[in-house]
C-alpha positions as a printed NumPy array, in Angstrom:
array([[56.6  , 52.225, 65.497],
       [56.472, 55.937, 64.636],
       [57.475, 56.727, 68.238],
       [60.669, 54.662, 67.849],
       [61.415, 56.315, 64.507],
       [60.882, 59.801, 65.944],
       [63.049, 59.001, 68.958],
       [65.901, 57.901, 66.687],
       [65.526, 60.997, 64.482],
       [65.667, 63.288, 67.501],
       [68.534, 61.46 , 69.248],
       [70.949, 61.291, 66.326],
       [72.479, 64.196, 64.415],
       [74.211, 62.728, 61.373],
       [73.11 , 60.725, 58.381],
       [74.173, 59.515, 54.983],
       [72.374, 61.407, 52.225],
       [71.934, 59.678, 48.866],
       [71.223, 61.824, 45.811],
       [71.325, 61.088, 42.095],
       [72.123, 62.884, 38.878],
       [69.489, 60.709, 37.213],
       [71.858, 57.815, 36.563],
       [74.574, 57.62 , 39.189],
       [73.905, 57.659, 42.964],
       [76.024, 59.878, 45.185],
       [76.332, 59.54 , 48.989],
       [77.423, 62.193, 51.479],
       [77.877, 62.163, 55.24 ],
       [75.779, 65.032, 56.604],
       [74.903, 66.714, 59.871],
       [71.194, 67.297, 60.326],
       [68.657, 68.794, 62.646],
       [65.143, 67.448, 63.012],
       [62.098, 69.69 , 63.106],
       [60.36 , 69.923, 66.48 ],
       [57.609, 67.606, 65.227],
       [60.211, 65.206, 63.748],
       [58.37 , 65.408, 60.435],
       [61.304, 66.674, 58.377],
       [65.065, 67.047, 58.527],
       [67.172, 70.079, 57.725],
       [70.636, 69.919, 56.168],
       [73.222, 72.458, 55.048],
       [75.549, 72.096, 52.076],
       [77.88 , 74.226, 49.978],
       [76.224, 75.263, 46.742],
       [79.225, 74.236, 44.644],
       [78.793, 70.506, 45.314],
       [77.581, 67.534, 43.36 ],
       [74.847, 66.849, 45.933],
       [73.478, 70.398, 45.604],
       [73.38 , 70.122, 41.811],
       [71.76 , 66.673, 42.077],
       [69.065, 67.954, 44.46 ],
       [68.235, 70.915, 42.214],
       [67.608, 68.541, 39.307],
       [66.401, 65.396, 41.116],
       [64.892, 66.269, 44.511],
       [64.074, 62.669, 45.485],
       [66.582, 61.571, 48.124],
       [67.237, 58.813, 50.607],
       [68.797, 59.122, 54.06 ],
       [70.316, 56.514, 56.364],
       [70.445, 57.073, 60.117],
       [71.723, 54.266, 62.335],
       [72.998, 53.293, 65.763],
       [75.995, 51.165, 64.774],
       [78.706, 51.344, 67.354],
       [76.265, 52.05 , 70.187],
       [75.418, 48.452, 71.046],
       [75.793, 44.919, 69.729],
       [75.048, 44.312, 66.048],
       [71.913, 42.342, 66.853],
       [70.411, 45.469, 68.461],
       [71.493, 48.015, 65.857],
       [68.715, 50.21 , 64.556],
       [68.846, 51.503, 60.988],
       [66.373, 53.943, 59.506],
       [66.154, 54.539, 55.769],
       [64.107, 57.615, 54.918],
       [62.824, 58.297, 51.426],
       [61.742, 61.832, 50.774],
       [61.737, 64.974, 48.729],
       [64.43 , 67.56 , 49.303],
       [63.843, 71.247, 48.736],
       [66.165, 74.223, 48.933],
       [64.936, 76.731, 51.512],
       [64.19 , 80.175, 50.088],
       [62.324, 81.993, 52.866],
       [64.707, 84.273, 54.796],
       [62.698, 83.696, 57.969],
       [62.939, 79.897, 57.657],
       [66.636, 80.048, 56.701],
       [67.414, 82.236, 59.737],
       [65.535, 79.845, 62.023],
       [67.304, 76.763, 60.639],
       [70.682, 78.532, 60.672],
       [70.256, 79.386, 64.359],
       [69.226, 75.801, 65.167],
       [72.312, 74.491, 63.356],
       [74.55 , 76.834, 65.33 ],
       [72.992, 75.553, 68.577],
       [73.032, 71.837, 67.742],
       [76.213, 71.75 , 65.651],
       [78.537, 74.451, 67.048],
       [81.407, 72.912, 65.07 ],
       [79.659, 74.076, 61.855],
       [79.42 , 77.781, 62.819],
       [82.427, 78.865, 60.729],
       [81.25 , 76.738, 57.792],
       [77.818, 78.401, 57.882],
       [79.148, 81.893, 58.57 ],
       [81.481, 81.975, 55.563],
       [78.516, 81.713, 53.178],
       [78.088, 79.939, 49.88 ],
       [75.814, 77.386, 51.538],
       [72.214, 76.352, 51.055],
       [69.835, 75.075, 53.688],
       [67.782, 72.061, 52.676],
       [64.58 , 70.496, 53.942],
       [63.716, 66.824, 53.492],
       [60.019, 66.032, 53.689],
       [59.431, 62.354, 54.412],
       [57.635, 59.992, 52.036],
       [58.395, 56.666, 53.727],
       [60.507, 54.927, 56.358],
       [62.161, 51.524, 56.449],
       [63.107, 50.831, 60.071],
       [65.276, 47.853, 60.993],
       [65.771, 46.67 , 64.548],
       [68.489, 44.102, 64.084],
       [68.75 , 41.918, 60.995],
       [65.238, 40.429, 61.044],
       [62.795, 42.975, 62.482],
       [61.978, 45.262, 59.554],
       [59.106, 47.763, 59.544],
       [57.911, 49.85 , 56.613],
       [55.866, 53.039, 57.066],
       [54.453, 55.078, 54.186],
       [53.901, 58.709, 55.121],
       [52.416, 60.135, 51.927]])
């Protein structure tokens, strides 16, 4: 099952990120890049956003990645990832992630270049993988 999850993570490039302020959930459509080992995702966000503030105070997040629109509904795959989000601080890691974003999401180059953004890393805790409406698989990572 992990192979199917990793394949989906590597094939797709956008997700819905759910954060919370402690009481109210907040969802955002996000571009992402997966690490080479597909063991974490990287995101970029302006620092003057609700999601950034939420993550600083409540780093537990959830992500949804799916294949809707690619095939019939009965074959749609949906992956819910639960994890912990951290704000990258190492210049070396930020530069590496920034370069990867520029390669994989060239449409975000101006957004990244203008500054005022933070790069985020989501380390996985668990997966809920659905293949159609009845085939559900749960994987706990840590």
